[in-house]
Amino acid sequence: MAGFKLLLSQSRRLSLPHFSSSRFLPLYRSLSSSYSSSSDSQSLPIQPVSYAPKPKDPPQPDQTLQSTPPEEGTRSTLSREDLRYVKDVPNISPISYPTRVAPLPEDRVGEARDQESEEMARESRKIQAESRAWRTPFRVAAEEEKVVIPFPMLIMPEKKNEKRPVLDLMDAIREVKGNAKANFDETVEAHVRLGIDQKRSELIVRGTMALPHGAKKEVKVAVFAEGADADDARAAGADIVGGVDLIEEIASTGKVDFDRCFSTHSFMKRLYKMSKILNQHGLMPNPKQGTVTKDVTKAVKEAKQGQVKFRMDKTSIVHVGIGKVSLSEEFLRDNVGAFMNSLLLAKPAGLKKTSKYAGYVNSFHICSTMGPGFRVSIQSLSRAADHYSKVYLNA
């Protein structure tokens, strides 16, 4: 209606003749009358209307699953899925159990009551004993036994940096034998700290020594020599003696069947052919180790007696075994003298020192396999080396 009025107002403004004709006048009046009547009806006040409250439904019992399907003609409260599960379930009736009451202590028999009281008393005594154990033992003894406890003695710990006294060689050997308490025959070891820079490879100390009272072991000795030197080696007791033929055999097969190897100076050039094989076993002859020698007889006899190799490690220390604890003190002294004599013979030529020991041997310690070490004086070591050279070398 509002749109029609807008249309009429626009037509009047534009003075359109077809809108102002008499044909549209009755329609306009009818519409205007209906609009006015509707506007009058909307302006009337609206009367409130009240309705009676809807009664509440009575509370229904909990809809539980029925054990049996509903009878015919009655409405089931279960859905089709519920009926599918409960149609074959038997009817379950509620079961009530009688109430139980725990018996009071007065209802029990007298003997059972006495037995329980004894158990409780035993348990209480056990708890008291445990509580006493947690207390300080000195306080318990003082309270119960009334015993006078003496003041504990203070034991001073040993200082780590405390220097041990330097002992004579014989005294050190006695201390080592006294502290060897293992179940086996321990080895007496010597540890010598040298005053040599480990970075200088030309000053590395290495050598061999023959202990006068060492353990006799079967050593297989090979000598590369020809002519008179080969005959002297066989006479001294060498197991394998040969020249060019022996070198060709070892180079072709690569097998080494000996423990020690000696050579003369004339054969060193020929040994380089199989130097790789000998170096793998540590048997390549070396003038510094005394395995390249002119006196073949002496070298073979010392090797048969049981020579011991020694070499300076990366910390400039030489470690070597000089016998067993079961040996006598004099035998161990002779072995130490033999080791010091060999150590002096292996002294590098480039070491610029005037004395035999000054700047070369800084310290000497002797110990057993499982025992503590004892430092030995240099003077006693020099006397032992001199005694060995007089008795065994100059004899």
CSV table of C-alpha atoms in Angstrom, one decimal:
chain,number,residue,atom,x,y,z
A,1,MET,CA,0.0,0.0,0.0
A,2,ALA,CA,2.8,2.3,0.8
A,3,GLY,CA,4.3,1.6,-2.6
A,4,PHE,CA,1.1,2.5,-4.3
A,5,LYS,CA,0.8,5.7,-2.4
A,6,LEU,CA,4.3,6.6,-3.5
A,7,LEU,CA,3.3,5.9,-7.1
A,8,LEU,CA,0.3,8.2,-6.8
A,9,SER,CA,2.4,11.0,-5.3
A,10,GLN,CA,4.9,10.7,-8.1
A,11,SER,CA,2.2,10.8,-10.7
A,12,ARG,CA,0.6,13.9,-9.2
A,13,ARG,CA,4.0,15.6,-9.1
A,14,LEU,CA,4.6,14.8,-12.7
A,15,SER,CA,0.9,15.5,-13.5
A,16,LEU,CA,0.4,12.3,-15.4
A,17,PRO,CA,-3.1,12.2,-16.9
A,18,HIS,CA,-3.6,8.5,-16.9
A,19,PHE,CA,-3.1,8.4,-13.1
A,20,SER,CA,-5.5,11.2,-12.4
A,21,SER,CA,-8.2,9.7,-14.6
A,22,SER,CA,-11.5,8.6,-13.1
A,23,ARG,CA,-10.8,4.9,-13.8
A,24,PHE,CA,-8.2,4.8,-11.0
A,25,LEU,CA,-10.1,6.9,-8.5
A,26,PRO,CA,-12.3,4.1,-7.1
A,27,LEU,CA,-9.3,1.9,-6.7
A,28,TYR,CA,-7.4,4.5,-4.9
A,29,ARG,CA,-10.3,5.2,-2.5
A,30,SER,CA,-10.8,1.6,-1.8
A,31,LEU,CA,-7.1,1.1,-1.0
A,32,SER,CA,-7.0,4.3,1.0
A,33,SER,CA,-10.0,3.2,3.0
A,34,SER,CA,-8.6,-0.3,3.7
A,35,TYR,CA,-5.3,1.3,4.7
A,36,SER,CA,-7.0,3.7,7.0
A,37,SER,CA,-9.1,1.0,8.6
A,38,SER,CA,-6.0,-1.2,9.1
A,39,SER,CA,-4.2,1.7,10.6
A,40,ASP,CA,-7.1,2.3,13.0
A,41,SER,CA,-7.1,-1.4,14.0
A,42,GLN,CA,-3.4,-1.4,14.7
A,43,SER,CA,-3.7,1.6,17.0
A,44,LEU,CA,-6.1,-0.3,19.3
A,45,PRO,CA,-4.5,-1.5,22.6
A,46,ILE,CA,-3.7,-5.2,23.0
A,47,GLN,CA,-5.3,-6.9,25.9
A,48,PRO,CA,-3.2,-9.4,27.9
A,49,VAL,CA,-4.3,-13.0,27.7
A,50,SER,CA,-3.5,-15.5,30.5
A,51,TYR,CA,-3.6,-19.3,30.2
A,52,ALA,CA,-3.9,-21.9,32.8
A,53,PRO,CA,-0.5,-23.6,33.7
A,54,LYS,CA,0.1,-27.0,32.1
A,55,PRO,CA,0.0,-29.7,34.7
A,56,LYS,CA,3.3,-31.6,35.3
A,57,ASP,CA,3.6,-35.2,34.3
A,58,PRO,CA,3.8,-37.6,37.2
A,59,PRO,CA,7.4,-38.9,37.8
A,60,GLN,CA,8.0,-42.1,35.9
A,61,PRO,CA,10.2,-44.9,37.3
A,62,ASP,CA,13.6,-45.5,35.8
A,63,GLN,CA,13.3,-47.2,32.6
A,64,THR,CA,15.6,-50.2,33.0
A,65,LEU,CA,16.1,-53.0,30.7
A,66,GLN,CA,13.4,-55.6,31.0
A,67,SER,CA,14.6,-59.1,31.4
A,68,THR,CA,11.6,-60.4,29.3
A,69,PRO,CA,10.0,-59.0,26.2
A,70,PRO,CA,6.6,-57.2,26.8
A,71,GLU,CA,3.4,-59.0,26.4
A,72,GLU,CA,1.2,-58.6,23.4
A,73,GLY,CA,-1.1,-55.6,23.4
A,74,THR,CA,1.1,-53.7,25.8
A,75,ARG,CA,3.4,-50.8,24.8
A,76,SER,CA,7.1,-51.6,25.4
A,77,THR,CA,9.4,-49.0,27.0
A,78,LEU,CA,12.5,-50.5,25.2
A,79,SER,CA,13.7,-49.8,21.7
A,80,ARG,CA,14.1,-52.3,19.0
A,81,GLU,CA,17.8,-52.6,19.6
A,82,ASP,CA,17.3,-53.1,23.3
A,83,LEU,CA,14.8,-55.9,22.7
A,84,ARG,CA,17.2,-57.6,20.4
A,85,TYR,CA,19.7,-57.9,23.2
A,86,VAL,CA,17.4,-58.8,26.1
A,87,LYS,CA,14.9,-61.2,24.5
A,88,ASP,CA,16.9,-64.3,25.4
A,89,VAL,CA,18.0,-63.1,28.8
A,90,PRO,CA,16.5,-65.1,31.7
A,91,ASN,CA,14.5,-63.4,34.4
A,92,ILE,CA,16.9,-62.1,37.2
A,93,SER,CA,15.4,-61.7,40.6
A,94,PRO,CA,17.1,-59.6,43.3
A,95,ILE,CA,19.0,-61.4,46.1
A,96,SER,CA,19.4,-60.0,49.6
A,97,TYR,CA,22.2,-61.1,51.9
A,98,PRO,CA,22.0,-61.1,55.7
A,99,THR,CA,24.0,-58.4,57.4
A,100,ARG,CA,27.2,-59.4,59.2
A,101,VAL,CA,28.5,-57.8,62.4
A,102,ALA,CA,32.2,-58.0,63.4
A,103,PRO,CA,32.6,-59.7,66.7
A,104,LEU,CA,33.7,-57.5,69.7
A,105,PRO,CA,36.7,-58.3,71.9
A,106,GLU,CA,34.3,-59.2,74.7
A,107,ASP,CA,32.6,-61.9,72.5
A,108,ARG,CA,35.9,-63.9,72.0
A,109,VAL,CA,37.0,-66.9,74.0
A,110,GLY,CA,39.4,-66.2,76.9
A,111,GLU,CA,42.3,-68.3,75.4
A,112,ALA,CA,42.2,-66.5,72.1
A,113,ARG,CA,42.1,-63.2,73.9
A,114,ASP,CA,45.2,-64.1,76.0
A,115,GLN,CA,47.0,-65.2,72.8
A,116,GLU,CA,46.3,-62.0,71.0
A,117,SER,CA,47.4,-59.9,74.0
A,118,GLU,CA,50.7,-61.8,74.0
A,119,GLU,CA,51.2,-61.1,70.3
A,120,MET,CA,50.6,-57.5,70.9
A,121,ALA,CA,53.1,-57.4,73.7
A,122,ARG,CA,55.7,-59.1,71.6
A,123,GLU,CA,55.1,-56.6,68.8
A,124,SER,CA,55.4,-53.7,71.1
A,125,ARG,CA,58.8,-55.0,72.5
A,126,LYS,CA,60.0,-55.4,68.9
A,127,ILE,CA,59.1,-51.8,68.1
A,128,GLN,CA,60.9,-50.6,71.2
A,129,ALA,CA,64.0,-52.5,70.3
A,130,GLU,CA,64.0,-51.1,66.8
A,131,SER,CA,63.6,-47.6,68.1
A,132,ARG,CA,66.6,-48.1,70.5
A,133,ALA,CA,68.7,-49.3,67.6
A,134,TRP,CA,68.2,-46.0,65.8
A,135,ARG,CA,69.5,-44.1,68.7
A,136,THR,CA,73.2,-43.2,69.1
A,137,PRO,CA,75.1,-46.3,70.4
A,138,PHE,CA,77.2,-44.2,72.8
A,139,ARG,CA,74.0,-42.8,74.3
A,140,VAL,CA,72.4,-46.2,74.7
A,141,ALA,CA,75.5,-47.6,76.4
A,142,ALA,CA,75.8,-44.7,78.7
A,143,GLU,CA,72.2,-44.8,79.7
A,144,GLU,CA,71.6,-48.5,80.1
A,145,GLU,CA,75.0,-50.1,80.8
A,146,LYS,CA,76.6,-47.1,82.4
A,147,VAL,CA,79.9,-47.9,80.7
A,148,VAL,CA,82.6,-45.3,80.5
A,149,ILE,CA,83.5,-44.9,76.8
A,150,PRO,CA,87.1,-43.8,76.1
A,151,PHE,CA,87.8,-40.9,73.8
A,152,PRO,CA,88.6,-42.2,70.2
A,153,MET,CA,92.1,-42.0,69.0
A,154,LEU,CA,92.9,-39.8,66.1
A,155,ILE,CA,94.8,-41.4,63.3
A,156,MET,CA,96.7,-39.0,61.1
A,157,PRO,CA,96.3,-39.7,57.4
A,158,GLU,CA,99.4,-40.1,55.3
A,159,LYS,CA,100.3,-37.0,53.3
A,160,LYS,CA,100.2,-37.6,49.5
A,161,ASN,CA,103.2,-35.4,48.8
A,162,GLU,CA,105.3,-36.8,51.6
A,163,LYS,CA,108.6,-37.9,50.3
A,164,ARG,CA,109.7,-41.4,51.3
A,165,PRO,CA,113.3,-42.0,52.4
A,166,VAL,CA,115.9,-43.1,49.9
A,167,LEU,CA,117.0,-46.7,50.9
A,168,ASP,CA,120.1,-48.7,50.2
A,169,LEU,CA,119.7,-51.4,47.6
A,170,MET,CA,119.9,-54.3,50.0
A,171,ASP,CA,117.4,-52.6,52.4
A,172,ALA,CA,115.0,-51.9,49.5
A,173,ILE,CA,115.2,-55.6,48.5
A,174,ARG,CA,114.3,-56.7,52.0
A,175,GLU,CA,111.4,-54.3,52.1
A,176,VAL,CA,110.1,-55.7,48.7
A,177,LYS,CA,110.4,-59.3,49.9
A,178,GLY,CA,108.6,-58.5,53.1
A,179,ASN,CA,105.7,-56.7,51.4
A,180,ALA,CA,105.1,-59.5,48.8
A,181,LYS,CA,102.1,-61.2,50.2
A,182,ALA,CA,100.3,-62.5,47.1
A,183,ASN,CA,99.5,-66.2,46.5
A,184,PHE,CA,101.9,-66.5,43.6
A,185,ASP,CA,105.6,-65.9,43.1
A,186,GLU,CA,105.7,-62.2,42.3
A,187,THR,CA,108.1,-60.5,39.9
A,188,VAL,CA,110.6,-58.0,41.2
A,189,GLU,CA,110.3,-54.9,38.9
A,190,ALA,CA,112.7,-52.0,38.4
A,191,HIS,CA,111.5,-48.6,37.2
A,192,VAL,CA,114.1,-46.0,36.2
A,193,ARG,CA,113.3,-42.4,35.3
A,194,LEU,CA,115.8,-41.0,32.8
A,195,GLY,CA,116.7,-37.4,32.3
A,196,ILE,CA,116.1,-37.6,28.5
A,197,ASP,CA,113.7,-35.6,26.4
A,198,GLN,CA,111.2,-38.1,25.0
A,199,LYS,CA,110.7,-35.8,21.9
A,200,ARG,CA,114.2,-36.4,20.7
A,201,SER,CA,114.1,-39.8,18.9
A,202,GLU,CA,117.9,-40.0,18.5
A,203,LEU,CA,118.2,-40.2,22.3
A,204,ILE,CA,115.8,-43.1,22.9
A,205,VAL,CA,117.4,-45.7,25.2
A,206,ARG,CA,117.0,-49.4,24.3
A,207,GLY,CA,119.1,-52.5,24.8
A,208,THR,CA,119.3,-56.1,26.1
A,209,MET,CA,120.8,-57.7,29.2
A,210,ALA,CA,121.6,-61.2,30.4
A,211,LEU,CA,120.5,-61.7,34.0
A,212,PRO,CA,123.0,-63.9,35.9
A,213,HIS,CA,120.2,-65.5,37.9
A,214,GLY,CA,117.3,-65.2,35.5
A,215,ALA,CA,114.7,-67.8,34.6
A,216,LYS,CA,116.0,-70.4,32.3
A,217,LYS,CA,113.9,-70.5,29.1
A,218,GLU,CA,114.4,-72.4,25.9
A,219,VAL,CA,115.3,-69.7,23.3
A,220,LYS,CA,115.7,-70.6,19.7
A,221,VAL,CA,118.6,-68.5,18.2
A,222,ALA,CA,119.3,-67.8,14.6
A,223,VAL,CA,122.6,-66.4,13.3
A,224,PHE,CA,123.1,-65.0,9.8
A,225,ALA,CA,126.8,-65.6,9.1
A,226,GLU,CA,129.2,-67.5,6.8
A,227,GLY,CA,132.6,-69.1,7.2
A,228,ALA,CA,134.3,-68.9,10.6
A,229,ASP,CA,131.6,-66.9,12.2
A,230,ALA,CA,129.0,-69.6,11.2
A,231,ASP,CA,131.2,-72.3,12.8
A,232,ASP,CA,131.6,-70.3,16.0
A,233,ALA,CA,127.8,-69.8,16.2
A,234,ARG,CA,127.2,-73.5,15.8
A,235,ALA,CA,129.8,-74.2,18.5
A,236,ALA,CA,128.1,-71.7,20.9
A,237,GLY,CA,124.8,-73.5,20.5
A,238,ALA,CA,122.9,-71.6,17.8
A,239,ASP,CA,119.8,-73.4,16.5
A,240,ILE,CA,119.7,-72.0,13.0
A,241,VAL,CA,122.8,-70.8,11.1
A,242,GLY,CA,122.8,-69.7,7.5
A,243,GLY,CA,123.7,-67.2,4.9
A,244,VAL,CA,122.2,-66.3,1.5
A,245,ASP,CA,120.2,-69.6,1.3
A,246,LEU,CA,118.5,-68.9,4.7
A,247,ILE,CA,117.6,-65.3,3.6
A,248,GLU,CA,116.1,-66.5,0.3
A,249,GLU,CA,114.1,-69.2,2.2
A,250,ILE,CA,112.6,-66.7,4.7
A,251,ALA,CA,111.9,-64.1,2.0
A,252,SER,CA,110.0,-66.7,-0.1
A,253,THR,CA,108.0,-68.5,2.6
A,254,GLY,CA,107.7,-65.7,5.1
A,255,LYS,CA,108.0,-68.1,8.1
A,256,VAL,CA,110.1,-67.3,11.1
A,257,ASP,CA,110.9,-70.2,13.4
A,258,PHE,CA,113.3,-68.6,15.9
A,259,ASP,CA,113.0,-66.3,19.0
A,260,ARG,CA,116.3,-64.3,18.7
A,261,CYS,CA,118.2,-63.2,15.6
A,262,PHE,CA,121.9,-62.2,15.3
A,263,SER,CA,123.9,-61.1,12.3
A,264,THR,CA,127.4,-60.0,11.4
A,265,HIS,CA,128.1,-56.6,9.8
A,266,SER,CA,128.8,-58.1,6.4
A,267,PHE,CA,125.2,-59.6,6.2
A,268,MET,CA,123.3,-56.4,7.1
A,269,LYS,CA,123.0,-55.2,3.5
A,270,ARG,CA,121.5,-58.6,2.5
A,271,LEU,CA,119.0,-58.6,5.4
A,272,TYR,CA,117.1,-55.6,4.1
A,273,LYS,CA,115.5,-57.9,1.5
A,274,MET,CA,113.4,-59.5,4.3
A,275,SER,CA,113.4,-56.6,6.7
A,276,LYS,CA,109.6,-56.3,6.5
A,277,ILE,CA,109.1,-59.9,7.7
A,278,LEU,CA,111.6,-59.5,10.5
A,279,ASN,CA,110.2,-56.2,11.7
A,280,GLN,CA,106.7,-57.7,12.0
A,281,HIS,CA,108.1,-60.1,14.7
A,282,GLY,CA,110.5,-57.6,16.2
A,283,LEU,CA,113.6,-59.6,15.2
A,284,MET,CA,115.4,-57.3,12.8
A,285,PRO,CA,119.0,-57.0,13.9
A,286,ASN,CA,120.0,-53.6,15.3
A,287,PRO,CA,123.5,-52.4,16.4
A,288,LYS,CA,121.9,-50.5,19.3
A,289,GLN,CA,120.3,-53.6,20.7
A,290,GLY,CA,123.5,-55.6,20.3
A,291,THR,CA,122.1,-58.0,17.7
A,292,VAL,CA,124.6,-56.9,15.1
A,293,THR,CA,127.9,-58.0,16.6
A,294,LYS,CA,131.4,-59.3,15.8
A,295,ASP,CA,131.6,-61.7,18.8
A,296,VAL,CA,129.0,-64.2,17.7
A,297,THR,CA,129.9,-66.7,20.4
A,298,LYS,CA,129.3,-64.3,23.3
A,299,ALA,CA,126.0,-63.1,21.8
A,300,VAL,CA,124.6,-66.7,21.4
A,301,LYS,CA,125.6,-67.7,24.9
A,302,GLU,CA,123.9,-64.6,26.4
A,303,ALA,CA,120.8,-65.3,24.4
A,304,LYS,CA,120.8,-68.9,25.6
A,305,GLN,CA,121.0,-67.7,29.2
A,306,GLY,CA,117.9,-65.7,28.8
A,307,GLN,CA,118.4,-62.1,27.7
A,308,VAL,CA,115.8,-59.4,28.6
A,309,LYS,CA,115.0,-56.5,26.4
A,310,PHE,CA,114.3,-53.0,27.7
A,311,ARG,CA,113.2,-49.8,26.1
A,312,MET,CA,112.4,-46.2,27.2
A,313,ASP,CA,108.7,-45.4,26.9
A,314,LYS,CA,107.0,-42.1,26.1
A,315,THR,CA,107.4,-40.8,29.6
A,316,SER,CA,111.2,-41.4,29.7
A,317,ILE,CA,110.8,-44.4,32.1
A,318,VAL,CA,112.3,-47.8,31.6
A,319,HIS,CA,110.4,-50.8,33.1
A,320,VAL,CA,112.0,-54.2,33.4
A,321,GLY,CA,111.7,-57.3,35.5
A,322,ILE,CA,114.9,-58.4,37.3
A,323,GLY,CA,113.8,-61.7,38.9
A,324,LYS,CA,111.3,-63.4,41.3
A,325,VAL,CA,110.7,-62.7,44.9
A,326,SER,CA,111.7,-66.3,45.7
A,327,LEU,CA,115.3,-65.5,44.8
A,328,SER,CA,117.8,-64.6,47.5
A,329,GLU,CA,118.8,-61.0,48.3
A,330,GLU,CA,122.3,-61.6,46.8
A,331,PHE,CA,120.9,-62.9,43.5
A,332,LEU,CA,118.5,-60.0,43.2
A,333,ARG,CA,121.4,-57.6,43.8
A,334,ASP,CA,123.5,-59.2,41.0
A,335,ASN,CA,120.5,-58.9,38.7
A,336,VAL,CA,120.1,-55.2,39.5
A,337,GLY,CA,123.9,-54.8,38.9
A,338,ALA,CA,123.5,-56.4,35.5
A,339,PHE,CA,120.6,-54.2,34.6
A,340,MET,CA,122.5,-51.0,35.6
A,341,ASN,CA,125.6,-52.1,33.6
A,342,SER,CA,123.4,-52.6,30.5
A,343,LEU,CA,121.7,-49.3,31.1
A,344,LEU,CA,125.0,-47.5,31.2
A,345,LEU,CA,126.1,-49.2,28.0
A,346,ALA,CA,122.9,-48.0,26.3
A,347,LYS,CA,123.5,-44.4,27.2
A,348,PRO,CA,123.1,-42.1,24.2
A,349,ALA,CA,126.2,-40.5,22.8
A,350,GLY,CA,124.4,-37.2,22.3
A,351,LEU,CA,123.7,-36.7,26.0
A,352,LYS,CA,126.0,-34.0,27.2
A,353,LYS,CA,126.8,-35.0,30.8
A,354,THR,CA,130.1,-35.6,32.4
A,355,SER,CA,129.2,-38.1,35.1
A,356,LYS,CA,127.9,-41.6,34.5
A,357,TYR,CA,124.6,-41.1,36.4
A,358,ALA,CA,124.2,-37.3,36.8
A,359,GLY,CA,121.6,-36.1,34.3
A,360,TYR,CA,121.0,-39.6,33.0
A,361,VAL,CA,119.4,-41.6,35.8
A,362,ASN,CA,117.1,-39.3,37.8
A,363,SER,CA,115.5,-41.9,40.1
A,364,PHE,CA,115.4,-45.7,40.6
A,365,HIS,CA,112.5,-47.5,42.2
A,366,ILE,CA,112.1,-51.2,43.0
A,367,CYS,CA,108.9,-53.1,43.8
A,368,SER,CA,107.0,-56.4,43.5
A,369,THR,CA,104.1,-57.1,41.3
A,370,MET,CA,101.4,-56.4,43.9
A,371,GLY,CA,103.5,-54.5,46.5
A,372,PRO,CA,104.6,-50.8,47.1
A,373,GLY,CA,107.6,-49.2,45.6
A,374,PHE,CA,110.8,-48.1,47.3
A,375,ARG,CA,113.3,-45.6,46.1
A,376,VAL,CA,117.0,-46.7,45.9
A,377,SER,CA,120.0,-44.5,46.2
A,378,ILE,CA,122.3,-44.0,43.2
A,379,GLN,CA,125.4,-44.8,45.3
A,380,SER,CA,124.2,-48.3,46.1
A,381,LEU,CA,123.3,-48.9,42.4
A,382,SER,CA,126.8,-47.9,41.4
A,383,ARG,CA,128.3,-50.3,43.9
A,384,ALA,CA,126.1,-53.1,42.6
A,385,ALA,CA,127.1,-52.4,38.9
A,386,ASP,CA,130.8,-52.4,39.9
A,387,HIS,CA,130.3,-55.7,41.8
A,388,TYR,CA,128.7,-57.3,38.8
A,389,SER,CA,131.4,-56.2,36.4
A,390,LYS,CA,134.1,-57.5,38.7
A,391,VAL,CA,132.5,-60.9,39.4
A,392,TYR,CA,130.9,-61.8,36.1
A,393,LEU,CA,132.6,-59.7,33.3
A,394,ASN,CA,136.2,-59.7,34.5
A,395,ALA,CA,136.2,-63.3,35.7
